[in-house]
CSV table of C-alpha atoms and ligand atoms in Angstrom, one decimal:
chain,number,residue,atom,x,y,z
A,1,MET,CA,0.0,0.0,0.0
A,2,THR,CA,1.5,3.4,-1.0
A,3,TRP,CA,0.2,6.9,-0.8
A,4,THR,CA,1.3,10.2,-2.2
A,5,PRO,CA,1.9,13.1,0.3
A,6,THR,CA,0.3,16.4,-0.6
A,7,LYS,CA,3.0,18.8,-1.8
A,8,TYR,CA,3.8,22.1,-0.3
A,9,VAL,CA,3.5,24.8,-2.9
A,10,ALA,CA,5.6,28.0,-2.4
A,11,LYS,CA,3.3,31.0,-2.2
A,12,ASP,CA,3.9,34.0,-4.5
A,13,TYR,CA,5.2,36.8,-2.3
A,14,SER,CA,6.4,39.1,-5.1
A,15,ALA,CA,4.1,41.8,-3.8
A,16,LEU,CA,6.2,42.1,-0.7
A,17,LYS,CA,8.7,44.2,-2.5
A,18,GLY,CA,8.7,47.9,-1.5
A,19,LEU,CA,8.4,47.3,2.2
A,20,GLN,CA,9.1,50.3,4.4
A,21,THR,CA,12.8,50.3,5.2
A,22,ILE,CA,13.2,46.5,4.8
A,23,SER,CA,15.0,46.4,1.5
A,24,ASP,CA,14.0,44.4,-1.6
A,25,ASP,CA,17.4,42.7,-1.5
A,26,GLN,CA,16.6,41.5,2.0
A,27,MET,CA,13.3,40.1,0.9
A,28,THR,CA,14.8,38.4,-2.1
A,29,VAL,CA,17.2,36.5,0.1
A,30,HIS,CA,14.5,35.7,2.6
A,31,LEU,CA,12.1,34.4,0.0
A,32,ALA,CA,14.8,32.2,-1.5
A,33,LEU,CA,15.4,30.7,1.9
A,34,TYR,CA,11.7,30.1,2.3
A,35,THR,CA,11.6,28.3,-1.1
A,36,GLY,CA,14.4,26.0,0.2
A,37,TYR,CA,12.2,25.0,3.1
A,38,VAL,CA,9.3,24.2,0.7
A,39,ASN,CA,11.6,22.1,-1.5
A,40,ARG,CA,13.2,20.2,1.3
A,41,SER,CA,9.8,19.5,2.9
A,42,ASN,CA,8.6,18.0,-0.3
A,43,LYS,CA,11.8,15.9,-0.7
A,44,LEU,CA,11.6,14.7,2.9
A,45,ASN,CA,7.9,13.7,2.5
A,46,GLU,CA,8.7,11.8,-0.8
A,47,THR,CA,11.7,10.0,0.8
A,48,VAL,CA,9.7,9.0,3.9
A,49,THR,CA,6.8,7.8,1.9
A,50,ALA,CA,9.1,5.7,-0.4
A,51,MET,CA,10.9,4.3,2.6
A,52,LEU,CA,7.6,3.4,4.2
A,53,ALA,CA,6.6,1.5,1.1
A,54,GLU,CA,9.9,-0.3,1.1
A,55,GLY,CA,9.4,-1.5,4.6
A,56,LYS,CA,12.2,0.7,6.0
A,57,SER,CA,10.1,2.5,8.6
A,58,GLY,CA,12.0,0.8,11.5
A,59,THR,CA,15.3,2.2,10.4
A,60,ALA,CA,17.3,4.9,12.1
A,61,GLU,CA,17.4,6.8,8.8
A,62,TYR,CA,13.6,6.9,8.7
A,63,GLN,CA,13.4,8.0,12.3
A,64,GLU,CA,15.9,10.8,11.8
A,65,LEU,CA,13.9,12.1,8.8
A,66,LYS,CA,10.8,12.0,11.1
A,67,ARG,CA,12.7,14.1,13.6
A,68,ARG,CA,13.6,16.6,10.9
A,69,ALA,CA,10.1,16.9,9.5
A,70,GLY,CA,9.0,19.4,12.2
A,71,TRP,CA,12.0,21.6,11.4
A,72,GLU,CA,11.4,21.6,7.7
A,73,HIS,CA,7.6,21.8,7.7
A,74,ASN,CA,7.5,24.6,10.4
A,75,GLY,CA,10.2,26.3,8.4
A,76,VAL,CA,7.6,26.6,5.6
A,77,LEU,CA,4.6,27.4,7.8
A,78,LEU,CA,6.2,30.0,10.1
A,79,HIS,CA,7.6,31.9,7.1
A,80,GLU,CA,4.2,32.0,5.5
A,81,TYR,CA,2.6,33.4,8.7
A,82,TYR,CA,5.4,36.0,8.8
A,83,PHE,CA,5.2,37.0,5.2
A,84,ASP,CA,1.4,37.0,5.3
A,85,ASN,CA,1.4,39.4,8.2
A,86,LEU,CA,3.6,41.9,6.3
A,87,THR,CA,2.6,44.5,3.7
A,88,PRO,CA,4.4,47.5,2.4
A,89,GLY,CA,3.9,50.3,4.9
A,90,GLY,CA,1.6,48.3,7.0
A,91,LYS,CA,-2.2,48.0,6.7
A,92,GLY,CA,-4.7,49.2,9.2
A,93,ASN,CA,-4.0,50.8,12.6
A,94,GLY,CA,-2.8,48.4,15.2
A,95,LYS,CA,-4.5,50.3,18.0
A,96,ASP,CA,-7.8,50.2,16.1
A,97,SER,CA,-7.7,46.6,15.2
A,98,LYS,CA,-9.9,43.8,16.5
A,99,PHE,CA,-6.6,42.3,17.7
A,100,ALA,CA,-6.0,45.4,19.8
A,101,ALA,CA,-9.4,45.1,21.4
A,102,ALA,CA,-8.8,41.5,22.2
A,103,VAL,CA,-5.4,41.9,23.7
A,104,SER,CA,-6.4,45.0,25.6
A,105,HIS,CA,-9.1,43.0,27.3
A,106,GLN,CA,-6.3,40.8,28.7
A,107,PHE,CA,-3.3,43.1,29.0
A,108,GLY,CA,-5.1,46.3,29.8
A,109,ASP,CA,-4.2,48.0,26.6
A,110,PHE,CA,-2.5,47.5,23.2
A,111,ASP,CA,0.8,49.1,24.4
A,112,ALA,CA,1.1,46.6,27.3
A,113,TRP,CA,0.7,43.7,24.9
A,114,LYS,CA,3.3,45.3,22.6
A,115,ALA,CA,5.7,45.8,25.5
A,116,ASP,CA,5.4,42.1,26.3
A,117,PHE,CA,5.9,41.2,22.7
A,118,LEU,CA,8.9,43.4,22.2
A,119,GLY,CA,10.4,42.2,25.5
A,120,THR,CA,10.0,38.7,24.1
A,121,ALA,CA,11.5,39.6,20.7
A,122,LYS,CA,14.5,41.2,22.3
A,123,MET,CA,15.7,37.8,23.5
A,124,PRO,CA,19.4,37.5,22.4
A,125,GLY,CA,19.9,34.9,19.8
A,126,VAL,CA,18.0,33.7,16.7
A,127,GLY,CA,14.4,32.5,16.6
A,128,TRP,CA,10.8,33.7,16.4
A,129,ALA,CA,8.5,35.9,18.5
A,130,VAL,CA,5.0,34.7,18.2
A,131,THR,CA,1.7,35.8,19.7
A,132,TYR,CA,-0.3,32.7,20.1
A,133,TYR,CA,-4.0,32.5,20.9
A,134,ASP,CA,-4.9,29.7,23.3
A,135,ALA,CA,-8.6,29.0,22.8
A,136,SER,CA,-8.7,26.7,25.9
A,137,ARG,CA,-8.0,29.6,28.1
A,138,ASN,CA,-9.2,32.4,25.8
A,139,GLN,CA,-5.8,34.0,26.3
A,140,PHE,CA,-3.0,35.4,24.2
A,141,ASP,CA,0.6,34.4,25.0
A,142,ASN,CA,3.8,35.9,23.5
A,143,TYR,CA,6.4,33.2,23.1
A,144,TRP,CA,10.0,33.1,22.2
A,145,ILE,CA,10.7,30.2,19.9
A,146,ASP,CA,14.3,29.1,19.5
A,147,ARG,CA,13.8,26.6,16.8
A,148,HIS,CA,11.1,26.0,14.3
A,149,ASP,CA,10.3,22.5,15.7
A,150,VAL,CA,10.6,23.2,19.5
A,151,GLY,CA,8.6,25.1,22.0
A,152,HIS,CA,5.4,25.8,20.2
A,153,PRO,CA,2.3,25.5,22.4
A,154,ALA,CA,0.2,22.6,21.1
A,155,GLY,CA,-3.2,23.5,19.7
A,156,CYS,CA,-2.6,27.3,19.9
A,157,LYS,CA,-3.0,29.5,16.9
A,158,PRO,CA,-0.3,31.8,15.7
A,159,ILE,CA,-1.7,35.3,15.4
A,160,LEU,CA,1.3,37.5,14.9
A,161,VAL,CA,4.6,36.0,13.8
A,162,LEU,CA,8.0,37.8,13.7
A,163,ASP,CA,11.1,36.1,12.2
A,164,LEU,CA,14.1,37.0,14.3
A,165,TRP,CA,16.7,34.8,12.6
A,166,GLU,CA,19.5,37.0,11.4
A,167,HIS,CA,18.7,36.2,7.8
A,168,ALA,CA,15.6,38.3,8.2
A,169,TRP,CA,17.5,41.5,8.6
A,170,SER,CA,21.2,40.9,8.1
A,171,VAL,CA,21.2,42.0,4.4
A,172,TYR,CA,20.1,45.6,5.1
A,173,LEU,CA,21.2,46.2,8.7
A,174,LYS,CA,24.5,45.9,10.6
A,175,PRO,CA,24.8,43.2,13.3
A,176,THR,CA,24.4,45.9,16.0
A,177,GLU,CA,21.1,47.2,14.5
A,178,ARG,CA,18.8,44.3,15.4
A,179,ALA,CA,16.6,46.7,17.4
A,180,LYS,CA,15.9,48.7,14.3
A,181,TYR,CA,14.5,45.6,12.6
A,182,LEU,CA,11.8,45.5,15.3
A,183,GLU,CA,10.7,49.0,14.4
A,184,ASP,CA,10.8,48.1,10.7
A,185,PHE,CA,8.7,45.0,11.3
A,186,PHE,CA,6.0,47.0,13.1
A,187,ALA,CA,6.0,49.6,10.3
A,188,ASN,CA,5.0,46.9,7.9
A,189,VAL,CA,2.5,44.8,9.8
A,190,SER,CA,-0.8,44.1,8.1
A,191,TRP,CA,-3.2,44.4,11.1
A,192,ASP,CA,-6.0,43.3,8.7
A,193,ALA,CA,-4.1,40.0,8.2
A,194,VAL,CA,-3.7,39.7,12.0
A,195,ASP,CA,-7.4,40.4,12.5
A,196,GLY,CA,-8.2,37.7,9.9
A,197,ARG,CA,-6.5,35.1,12.1
A,198,LEU,CA,-8.7,35.8,15.1
B,1,FE2,FE1,13.3,33.4,8.0
């Protein structure tokens, strides 16, 4: 018995050129990296499926691919959340968004949520800052995620995703200018996209 895994298809993010301050060269590099995750995810799925059909599911090689799957697949998905919540110059006003109303109910106001998010995002190192919504508690939690495949709260929904790997800003900023990237990110957030995830 064999089956064919559904392929990941790289989304067209050509409209993301012209972001405020974040250079087109930066986005070109980042989108190429994203495509690499898509291609590796498809290759991994094809290899695992073939090995399963060949009766090799008990091998160490199979298991290592299984371990790697979360890295590659989340590499696709997190980048899509990130690119999808960006638009040139931003869209909508964060403070007037449905999201702002929701987090204000919890944090007191939008600025308190943002202070928590930025405090999370300023973690030294590379990774992701993500606002998750936990429906089981009706609560938003800002997480620092070191690796694509580790530390995500199960069953929670990514609402705002910020890529903080150096490849997200190292083309247009100096190594000492990471804090500026945080400002540039917020200048390009599509609050309409964020609201659409609620
Ligand atoms: Fe990235």
